[in-house]
PDB file of C-alpha atoms in Angstrom:
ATOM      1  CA  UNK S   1     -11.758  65.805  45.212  1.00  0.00           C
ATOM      2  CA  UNK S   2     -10.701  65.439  41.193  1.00  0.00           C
ATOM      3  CA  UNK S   3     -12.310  62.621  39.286  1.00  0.00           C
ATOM      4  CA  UNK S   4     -14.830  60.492  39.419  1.00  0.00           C
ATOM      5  CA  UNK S   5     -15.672  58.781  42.861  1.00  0.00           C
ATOM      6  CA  UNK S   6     -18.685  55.260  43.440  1.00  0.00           C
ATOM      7  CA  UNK S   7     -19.761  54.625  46.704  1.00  0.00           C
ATOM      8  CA  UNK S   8     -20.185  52.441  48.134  1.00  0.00           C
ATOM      9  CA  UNK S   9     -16.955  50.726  46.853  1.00  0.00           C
ATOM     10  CA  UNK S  10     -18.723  47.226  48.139  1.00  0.00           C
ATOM     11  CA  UNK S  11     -22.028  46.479  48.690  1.00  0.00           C
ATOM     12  CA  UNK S  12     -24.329  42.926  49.800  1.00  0.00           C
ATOM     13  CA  UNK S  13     -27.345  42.975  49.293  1.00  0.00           C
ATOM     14  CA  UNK S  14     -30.250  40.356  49.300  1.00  0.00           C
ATOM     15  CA  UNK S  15     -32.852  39.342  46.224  1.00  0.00           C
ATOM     16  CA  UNK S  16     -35.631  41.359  48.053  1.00  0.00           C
ATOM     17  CA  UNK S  17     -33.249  44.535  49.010  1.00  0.00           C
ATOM     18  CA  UNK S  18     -33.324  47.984  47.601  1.00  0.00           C
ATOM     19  CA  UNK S  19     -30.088  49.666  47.299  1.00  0.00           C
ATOM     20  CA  UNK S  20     -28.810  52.419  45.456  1.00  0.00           C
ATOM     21  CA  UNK S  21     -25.226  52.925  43.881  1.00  0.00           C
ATOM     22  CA  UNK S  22     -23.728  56.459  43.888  1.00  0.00           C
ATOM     23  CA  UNK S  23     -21.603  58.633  41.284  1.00  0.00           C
ATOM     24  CA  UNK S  24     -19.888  61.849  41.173  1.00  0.00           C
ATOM     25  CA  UNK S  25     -17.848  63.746  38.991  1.00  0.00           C
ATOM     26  CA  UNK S  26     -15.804  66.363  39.540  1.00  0.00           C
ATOM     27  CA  UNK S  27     -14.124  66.995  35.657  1.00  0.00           C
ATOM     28  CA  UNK S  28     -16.966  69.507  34.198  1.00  0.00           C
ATOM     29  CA  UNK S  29     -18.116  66.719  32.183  1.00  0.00           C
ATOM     30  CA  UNK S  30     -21.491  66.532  30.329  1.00  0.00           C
ATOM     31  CA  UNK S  31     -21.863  62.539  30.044  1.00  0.00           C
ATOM     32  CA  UNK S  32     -22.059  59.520  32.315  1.00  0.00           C
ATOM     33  CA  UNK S  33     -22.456  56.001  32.079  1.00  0.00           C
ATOM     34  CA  UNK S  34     -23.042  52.943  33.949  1.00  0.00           C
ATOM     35  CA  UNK S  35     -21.011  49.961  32.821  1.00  0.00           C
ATOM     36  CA  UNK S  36     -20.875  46.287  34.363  1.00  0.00           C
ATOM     37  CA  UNK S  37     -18.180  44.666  34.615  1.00  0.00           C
ATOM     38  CA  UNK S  38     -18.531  40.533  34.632  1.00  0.00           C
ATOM     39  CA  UNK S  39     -15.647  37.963  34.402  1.00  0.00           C
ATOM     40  CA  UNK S  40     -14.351  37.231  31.550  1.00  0.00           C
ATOM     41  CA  UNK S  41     -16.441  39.213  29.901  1.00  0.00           C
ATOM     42  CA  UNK S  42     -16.457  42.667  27.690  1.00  0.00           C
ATOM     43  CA  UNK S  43     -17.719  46.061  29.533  1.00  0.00           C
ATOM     44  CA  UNK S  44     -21.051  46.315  29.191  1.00  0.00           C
ATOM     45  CA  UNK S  45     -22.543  49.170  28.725  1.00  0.00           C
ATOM     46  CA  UNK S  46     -25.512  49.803  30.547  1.00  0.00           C
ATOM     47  CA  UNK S  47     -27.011  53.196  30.782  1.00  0.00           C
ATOM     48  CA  UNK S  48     -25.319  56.600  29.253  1.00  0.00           C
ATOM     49  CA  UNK S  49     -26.766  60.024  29.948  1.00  0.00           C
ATOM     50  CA  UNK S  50     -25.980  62.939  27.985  1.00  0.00           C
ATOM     51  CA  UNK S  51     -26.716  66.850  29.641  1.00  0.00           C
ATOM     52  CA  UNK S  52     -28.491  64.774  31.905  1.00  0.00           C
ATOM     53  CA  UNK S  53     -30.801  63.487  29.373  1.00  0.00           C
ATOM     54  CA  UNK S  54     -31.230  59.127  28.691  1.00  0.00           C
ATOM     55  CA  UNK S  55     -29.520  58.919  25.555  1.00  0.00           C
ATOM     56  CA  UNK S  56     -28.990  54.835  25.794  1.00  0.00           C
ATOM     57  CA  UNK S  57     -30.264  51.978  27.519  1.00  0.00           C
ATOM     58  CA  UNK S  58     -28.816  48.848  26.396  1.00  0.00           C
ATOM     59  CA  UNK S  59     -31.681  46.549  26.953  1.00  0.00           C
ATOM     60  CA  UNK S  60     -31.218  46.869  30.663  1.00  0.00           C
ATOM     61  CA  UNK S  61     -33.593  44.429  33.152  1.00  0.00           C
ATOM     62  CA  UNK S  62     -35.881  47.253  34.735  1.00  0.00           C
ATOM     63  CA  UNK S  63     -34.839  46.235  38.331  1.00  0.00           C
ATOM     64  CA  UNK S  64     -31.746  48.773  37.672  1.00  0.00           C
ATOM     65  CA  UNK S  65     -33.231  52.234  37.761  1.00  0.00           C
ATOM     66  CA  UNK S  66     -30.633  55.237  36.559  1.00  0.00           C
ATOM     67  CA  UNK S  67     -31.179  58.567  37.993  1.00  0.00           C
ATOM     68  CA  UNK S  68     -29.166  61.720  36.766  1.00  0.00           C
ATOM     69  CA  UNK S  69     -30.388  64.646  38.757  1.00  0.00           C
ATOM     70  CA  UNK S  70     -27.664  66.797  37.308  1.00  0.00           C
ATOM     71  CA  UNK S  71     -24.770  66.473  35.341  1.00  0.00           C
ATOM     72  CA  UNK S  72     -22.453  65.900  37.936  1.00  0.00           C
ATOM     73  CA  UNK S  73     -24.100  63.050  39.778  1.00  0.00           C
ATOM     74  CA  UNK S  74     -25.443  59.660  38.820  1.00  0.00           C
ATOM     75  CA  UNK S  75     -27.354  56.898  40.665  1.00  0.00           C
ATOM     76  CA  UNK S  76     -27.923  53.001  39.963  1.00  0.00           C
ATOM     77  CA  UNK S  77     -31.094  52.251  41.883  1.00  0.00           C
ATOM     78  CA  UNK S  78     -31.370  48.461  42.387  1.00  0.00           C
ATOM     79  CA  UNK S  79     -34.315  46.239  43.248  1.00  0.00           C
ATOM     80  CA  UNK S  80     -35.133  42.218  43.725  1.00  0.00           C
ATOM     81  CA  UNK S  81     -31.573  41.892  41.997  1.00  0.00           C
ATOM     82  CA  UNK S  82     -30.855  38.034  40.837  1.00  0.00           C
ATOM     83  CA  UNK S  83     -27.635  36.469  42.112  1.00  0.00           C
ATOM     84  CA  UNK S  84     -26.343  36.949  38.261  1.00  0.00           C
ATOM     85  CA  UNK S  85     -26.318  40.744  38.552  1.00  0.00           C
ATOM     86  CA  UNK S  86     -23.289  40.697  41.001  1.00  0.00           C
ATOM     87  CA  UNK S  87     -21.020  41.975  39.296  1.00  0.00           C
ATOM     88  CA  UNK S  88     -18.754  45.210  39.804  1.00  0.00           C
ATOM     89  CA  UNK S  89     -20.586  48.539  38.189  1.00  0.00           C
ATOM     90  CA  UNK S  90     -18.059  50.904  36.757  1.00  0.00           C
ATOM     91  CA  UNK S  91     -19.350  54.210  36.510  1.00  0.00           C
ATOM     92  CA  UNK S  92     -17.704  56.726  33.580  1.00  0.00           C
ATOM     93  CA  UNK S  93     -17.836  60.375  32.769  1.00  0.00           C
ATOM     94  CA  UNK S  94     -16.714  62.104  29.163  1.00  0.00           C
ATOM     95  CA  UNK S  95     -17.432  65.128  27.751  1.00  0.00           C
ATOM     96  CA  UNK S  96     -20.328  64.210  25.259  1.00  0.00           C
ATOM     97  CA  UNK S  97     -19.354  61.789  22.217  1.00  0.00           C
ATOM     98  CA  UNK S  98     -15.505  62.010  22.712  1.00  0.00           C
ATOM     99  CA  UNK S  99     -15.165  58.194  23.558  1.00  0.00           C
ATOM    100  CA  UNK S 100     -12.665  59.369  26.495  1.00  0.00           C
ATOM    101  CA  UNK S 101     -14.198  57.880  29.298  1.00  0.00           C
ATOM    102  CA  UNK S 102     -12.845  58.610  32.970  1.00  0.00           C
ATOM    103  CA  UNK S 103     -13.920  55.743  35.113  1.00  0.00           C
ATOM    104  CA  UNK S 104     -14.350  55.390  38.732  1.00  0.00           C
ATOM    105  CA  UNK S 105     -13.003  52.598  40.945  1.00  0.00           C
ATOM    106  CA  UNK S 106     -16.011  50.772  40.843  1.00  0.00           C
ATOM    107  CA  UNK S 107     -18.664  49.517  43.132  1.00  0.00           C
ATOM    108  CA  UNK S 108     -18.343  45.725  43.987  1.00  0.00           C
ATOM    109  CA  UNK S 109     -22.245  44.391  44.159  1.00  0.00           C
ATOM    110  CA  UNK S 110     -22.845  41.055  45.263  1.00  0.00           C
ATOM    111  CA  UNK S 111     -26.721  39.154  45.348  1.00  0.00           C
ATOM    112  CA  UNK S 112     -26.985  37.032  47.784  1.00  0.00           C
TER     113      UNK S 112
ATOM    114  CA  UNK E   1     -22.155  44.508  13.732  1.00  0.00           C
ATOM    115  CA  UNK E   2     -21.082  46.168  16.714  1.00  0.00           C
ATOM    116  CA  UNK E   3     -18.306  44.029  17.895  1.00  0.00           C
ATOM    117  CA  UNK E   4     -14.682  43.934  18.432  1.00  0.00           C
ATOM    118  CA  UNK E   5     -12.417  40.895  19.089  1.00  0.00           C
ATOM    119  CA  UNK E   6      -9.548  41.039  21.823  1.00  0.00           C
ATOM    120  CA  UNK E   7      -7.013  38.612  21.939  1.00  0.00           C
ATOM    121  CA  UNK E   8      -5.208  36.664  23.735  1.00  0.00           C
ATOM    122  CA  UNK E   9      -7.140  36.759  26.534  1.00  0.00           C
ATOM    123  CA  UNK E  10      -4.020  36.338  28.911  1.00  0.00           C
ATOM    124  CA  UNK E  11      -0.725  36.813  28.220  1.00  0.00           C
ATOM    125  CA  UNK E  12       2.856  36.445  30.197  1.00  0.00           C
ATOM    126  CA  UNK E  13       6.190  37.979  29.240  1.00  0.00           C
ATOM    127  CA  UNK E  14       9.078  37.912  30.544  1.00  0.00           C
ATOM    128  CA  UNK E  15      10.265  41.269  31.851  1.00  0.00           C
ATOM    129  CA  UNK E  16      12.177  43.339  29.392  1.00  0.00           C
ATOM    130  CA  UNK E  17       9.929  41.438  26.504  1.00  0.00           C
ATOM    131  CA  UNK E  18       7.736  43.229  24.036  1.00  0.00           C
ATOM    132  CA  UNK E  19       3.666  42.936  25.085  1.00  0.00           C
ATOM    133  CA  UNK E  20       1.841  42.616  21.996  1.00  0.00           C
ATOM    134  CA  UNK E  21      -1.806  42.485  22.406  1.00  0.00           C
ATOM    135  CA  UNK E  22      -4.742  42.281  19.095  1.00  0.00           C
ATOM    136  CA  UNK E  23      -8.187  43.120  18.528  1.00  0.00           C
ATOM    137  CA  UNK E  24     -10.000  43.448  14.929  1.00  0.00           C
ATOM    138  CA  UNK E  25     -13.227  45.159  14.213  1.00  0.00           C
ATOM    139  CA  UNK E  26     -16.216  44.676  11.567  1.00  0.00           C
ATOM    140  CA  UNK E  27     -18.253  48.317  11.457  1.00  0.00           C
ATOM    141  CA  UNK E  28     -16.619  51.136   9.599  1.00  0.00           C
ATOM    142  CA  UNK E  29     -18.586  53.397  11.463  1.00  0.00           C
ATOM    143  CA  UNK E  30     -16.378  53.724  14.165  1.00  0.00           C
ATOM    144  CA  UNK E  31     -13.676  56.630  14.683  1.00  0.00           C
ATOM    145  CA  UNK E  32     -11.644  56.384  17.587  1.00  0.00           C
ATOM    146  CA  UNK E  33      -9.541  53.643  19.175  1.00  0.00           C
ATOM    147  CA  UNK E  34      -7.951  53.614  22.322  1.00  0.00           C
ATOM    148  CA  UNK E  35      -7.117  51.536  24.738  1.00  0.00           C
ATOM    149  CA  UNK E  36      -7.849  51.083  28.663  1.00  0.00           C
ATOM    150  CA  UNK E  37      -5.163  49.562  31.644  1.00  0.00           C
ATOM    151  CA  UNK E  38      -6.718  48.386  34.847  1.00  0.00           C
ATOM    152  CA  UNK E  39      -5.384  47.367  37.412  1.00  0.00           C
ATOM    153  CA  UNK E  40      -7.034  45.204  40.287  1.00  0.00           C
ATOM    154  CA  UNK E  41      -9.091  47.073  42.413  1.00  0.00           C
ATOM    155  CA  UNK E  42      -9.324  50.013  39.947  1.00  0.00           C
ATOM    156  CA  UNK E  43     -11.139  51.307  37.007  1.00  0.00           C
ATOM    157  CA  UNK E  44      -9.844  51.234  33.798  1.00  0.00           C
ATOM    158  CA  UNK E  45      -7.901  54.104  32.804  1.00  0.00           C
ATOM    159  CA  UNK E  46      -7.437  55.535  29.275  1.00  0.00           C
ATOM    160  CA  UNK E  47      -3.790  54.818  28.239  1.00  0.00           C
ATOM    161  CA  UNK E  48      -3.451  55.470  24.778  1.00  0.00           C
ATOM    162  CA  UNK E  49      -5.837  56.436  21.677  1.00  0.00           C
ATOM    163  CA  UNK E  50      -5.423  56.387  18.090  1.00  0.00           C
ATOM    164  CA  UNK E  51      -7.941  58.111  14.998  1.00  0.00           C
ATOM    165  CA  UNK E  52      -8.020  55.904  11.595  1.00  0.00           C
ATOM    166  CA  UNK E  53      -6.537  58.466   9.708  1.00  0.00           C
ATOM    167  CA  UNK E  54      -2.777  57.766  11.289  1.00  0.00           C
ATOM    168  CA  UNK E  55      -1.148  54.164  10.751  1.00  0.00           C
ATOM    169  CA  UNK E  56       0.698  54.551  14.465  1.00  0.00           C
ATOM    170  CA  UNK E  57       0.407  56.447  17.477  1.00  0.00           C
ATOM    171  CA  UNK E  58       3.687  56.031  20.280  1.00  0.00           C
ATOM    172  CA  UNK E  59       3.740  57.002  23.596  1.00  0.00           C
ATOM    173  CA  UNK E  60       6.938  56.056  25.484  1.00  0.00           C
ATOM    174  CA  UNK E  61       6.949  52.425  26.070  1.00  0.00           C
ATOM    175  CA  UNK E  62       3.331  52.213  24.348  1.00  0.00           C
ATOM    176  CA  UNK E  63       2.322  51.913  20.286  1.00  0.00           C
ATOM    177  CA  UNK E  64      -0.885  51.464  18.562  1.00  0.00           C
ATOM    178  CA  UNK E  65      -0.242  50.033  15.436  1.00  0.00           C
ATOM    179  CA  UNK E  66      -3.436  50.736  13.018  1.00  0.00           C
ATOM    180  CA  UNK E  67      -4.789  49.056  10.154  1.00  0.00           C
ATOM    181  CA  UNK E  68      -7.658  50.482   8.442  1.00  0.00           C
ATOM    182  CA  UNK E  69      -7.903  47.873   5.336  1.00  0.00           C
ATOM    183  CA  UNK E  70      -7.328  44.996   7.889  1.00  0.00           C
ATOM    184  CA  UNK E  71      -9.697  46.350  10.560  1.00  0.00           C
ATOM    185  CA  UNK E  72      -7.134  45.494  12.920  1.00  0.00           C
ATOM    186  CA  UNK E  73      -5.219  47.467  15.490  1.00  0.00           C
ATOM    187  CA  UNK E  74      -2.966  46.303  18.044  1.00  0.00           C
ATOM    188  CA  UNK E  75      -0.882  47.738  21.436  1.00  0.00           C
ATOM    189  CA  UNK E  76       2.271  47.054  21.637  1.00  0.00           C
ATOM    190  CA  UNK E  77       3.919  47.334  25.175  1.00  0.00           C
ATOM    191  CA  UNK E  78       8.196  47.848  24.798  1.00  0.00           C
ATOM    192  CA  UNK E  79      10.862  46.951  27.743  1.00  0.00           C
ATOM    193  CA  UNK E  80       7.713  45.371  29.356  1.00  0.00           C
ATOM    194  CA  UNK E  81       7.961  45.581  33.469  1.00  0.00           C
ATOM    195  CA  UNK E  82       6.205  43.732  36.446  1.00  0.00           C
ATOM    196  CA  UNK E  83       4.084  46.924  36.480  1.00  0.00           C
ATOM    197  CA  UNK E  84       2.558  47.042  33.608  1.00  0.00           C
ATOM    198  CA  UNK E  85       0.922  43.780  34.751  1.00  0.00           C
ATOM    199  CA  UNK E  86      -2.720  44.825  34.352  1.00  0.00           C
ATOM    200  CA  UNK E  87      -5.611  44.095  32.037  1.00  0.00           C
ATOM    201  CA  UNK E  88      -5.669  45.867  28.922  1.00  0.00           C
ATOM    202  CA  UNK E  89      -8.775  46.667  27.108  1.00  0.00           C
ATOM    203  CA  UNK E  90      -9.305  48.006  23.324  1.00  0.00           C
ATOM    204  CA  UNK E  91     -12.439  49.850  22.541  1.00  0.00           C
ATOM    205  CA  UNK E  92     -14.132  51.774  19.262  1.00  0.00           C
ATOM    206  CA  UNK E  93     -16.290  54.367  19.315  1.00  0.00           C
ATOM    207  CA  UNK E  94     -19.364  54.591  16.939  1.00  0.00           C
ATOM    208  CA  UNK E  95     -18.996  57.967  14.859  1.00  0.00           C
ATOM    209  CA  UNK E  96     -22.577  58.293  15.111  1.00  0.00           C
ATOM    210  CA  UNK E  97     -24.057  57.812  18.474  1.00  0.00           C
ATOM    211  CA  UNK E  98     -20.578  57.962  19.729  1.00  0.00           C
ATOM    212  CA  UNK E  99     -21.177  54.755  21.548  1.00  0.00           C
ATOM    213  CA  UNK E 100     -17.725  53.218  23.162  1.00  0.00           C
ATOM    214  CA  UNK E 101     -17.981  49.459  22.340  1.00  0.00           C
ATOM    215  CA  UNK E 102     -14.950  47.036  24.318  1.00  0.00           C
ATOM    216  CA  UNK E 103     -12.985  44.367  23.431  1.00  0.00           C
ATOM    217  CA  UNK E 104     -13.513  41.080  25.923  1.00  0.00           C
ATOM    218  CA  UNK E 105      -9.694  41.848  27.756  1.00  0.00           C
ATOM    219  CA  UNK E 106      -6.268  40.697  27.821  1.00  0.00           C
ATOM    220  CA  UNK E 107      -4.542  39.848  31.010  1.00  0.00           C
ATOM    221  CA  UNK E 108      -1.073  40.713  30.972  1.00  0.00           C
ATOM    222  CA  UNK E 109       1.515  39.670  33.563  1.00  0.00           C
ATOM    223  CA  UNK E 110       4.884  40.343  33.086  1.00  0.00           C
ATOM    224  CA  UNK E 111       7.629  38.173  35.294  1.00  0.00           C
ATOM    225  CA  UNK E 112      10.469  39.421  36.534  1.00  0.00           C
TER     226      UNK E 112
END
């Protein structure tokens, strides 16, 4: 696999559910982001690690929980989402501070 | 402040037409340009990047025409065709925490 591939590519999930949202890249990158994607709106960046380290958290709600166990892989953990956060979650890769992200195909969330 | 203005927000050209889509910027800090195509169903993909040191970066059908003074730069789609219908994002990168900030997206759709 080249890349970087999200699953699950669409996920439902209730206000009370806990659900997590998978990344993995496969460029020798050492950066990774979260963005969310709304309609009509700007990306917005959410989370970027950086050698696996938190380097930004853009005044995220606390029901998303990152996790980057490695600098390959990345997880969105969600919990008691709103119906507001459905939205679709774009993760990225780079190599650090180039600003040439490689983005995945997305993972389609919706709150029910 | 960390900002930069797209517009239009849609767009339709005939096919063969010229694609010319804006976005202007306020922080000097920032150091890199480029600009995203996606597709439905897809992430956005890097399609072409400019540095503020050049006026104008071409690749085949695609220019980024750069003004520093103006804060302005702009992508400029030649011989348009039906498949470059997409949305097309502009971004800037911070030159300090090498943050990637987006423009809000133009929708492009190009008839035949």
């Amino acid at each position: 696999e080249t890349g970087v591939t999200q699953t699950p590519r669409h996920l439902v999930m209730g206000m009370t559910n806990k659900k997590s949202l998978k990344c993995e890249q496969h460029l020798g990158h050492n950066a990774m982001y979260w963005y969310k994607q709304s309609a009509k709106k700007p990306l917005e960046l959410m989370f970027v690690y950086n050698f696996k380290e938190q380097t930004e958290n853009n005044s995220v709600p606390s029901r998303f929980s990152p996790e980057c166990p490695n600098s390959s892989h990345l997880f969105l953990h969600l919990h008691t989402l709103q119906p507001e956060d459905s939205a679709l979650y774009l993760c990225a890769s780079s190599q650090a501070h180039t600003g040439e992200l490689f983005f995945g195909e997305g993972s389609r969330l919706t709150v029910l | 402040q960390q900002q930069v203005k797209q517009s239009p927000q849609s767009l339709i050209v005939q096919k063969g037409g010229i694609s010319i889509i804006n976005c202007a910027y306020e922080n000097t800090a920032f150091d890199y340009f480029p600009w995203y195509q996606q597709f439905p169903g897809k992430g956005p993909a890097l399609l072409i990047a400019i540095r503020p040191d050049v006026s104008e970066k071409k690749e085949g059908r695609f220019t980024i025409s750069f003004n520093k003074s103006a804060k302005q730069f702009s992508l400029h789609i030649m011989d348009s065709q039906p498949g470059d219908s997409a949305t097309y994002f502009c971004a800037a990168k911070d030159n300090q925490g090498g943050k990637l900030i987006f423009g809000q997206g133009t929708e492009l759709s190009v008839k035949p």
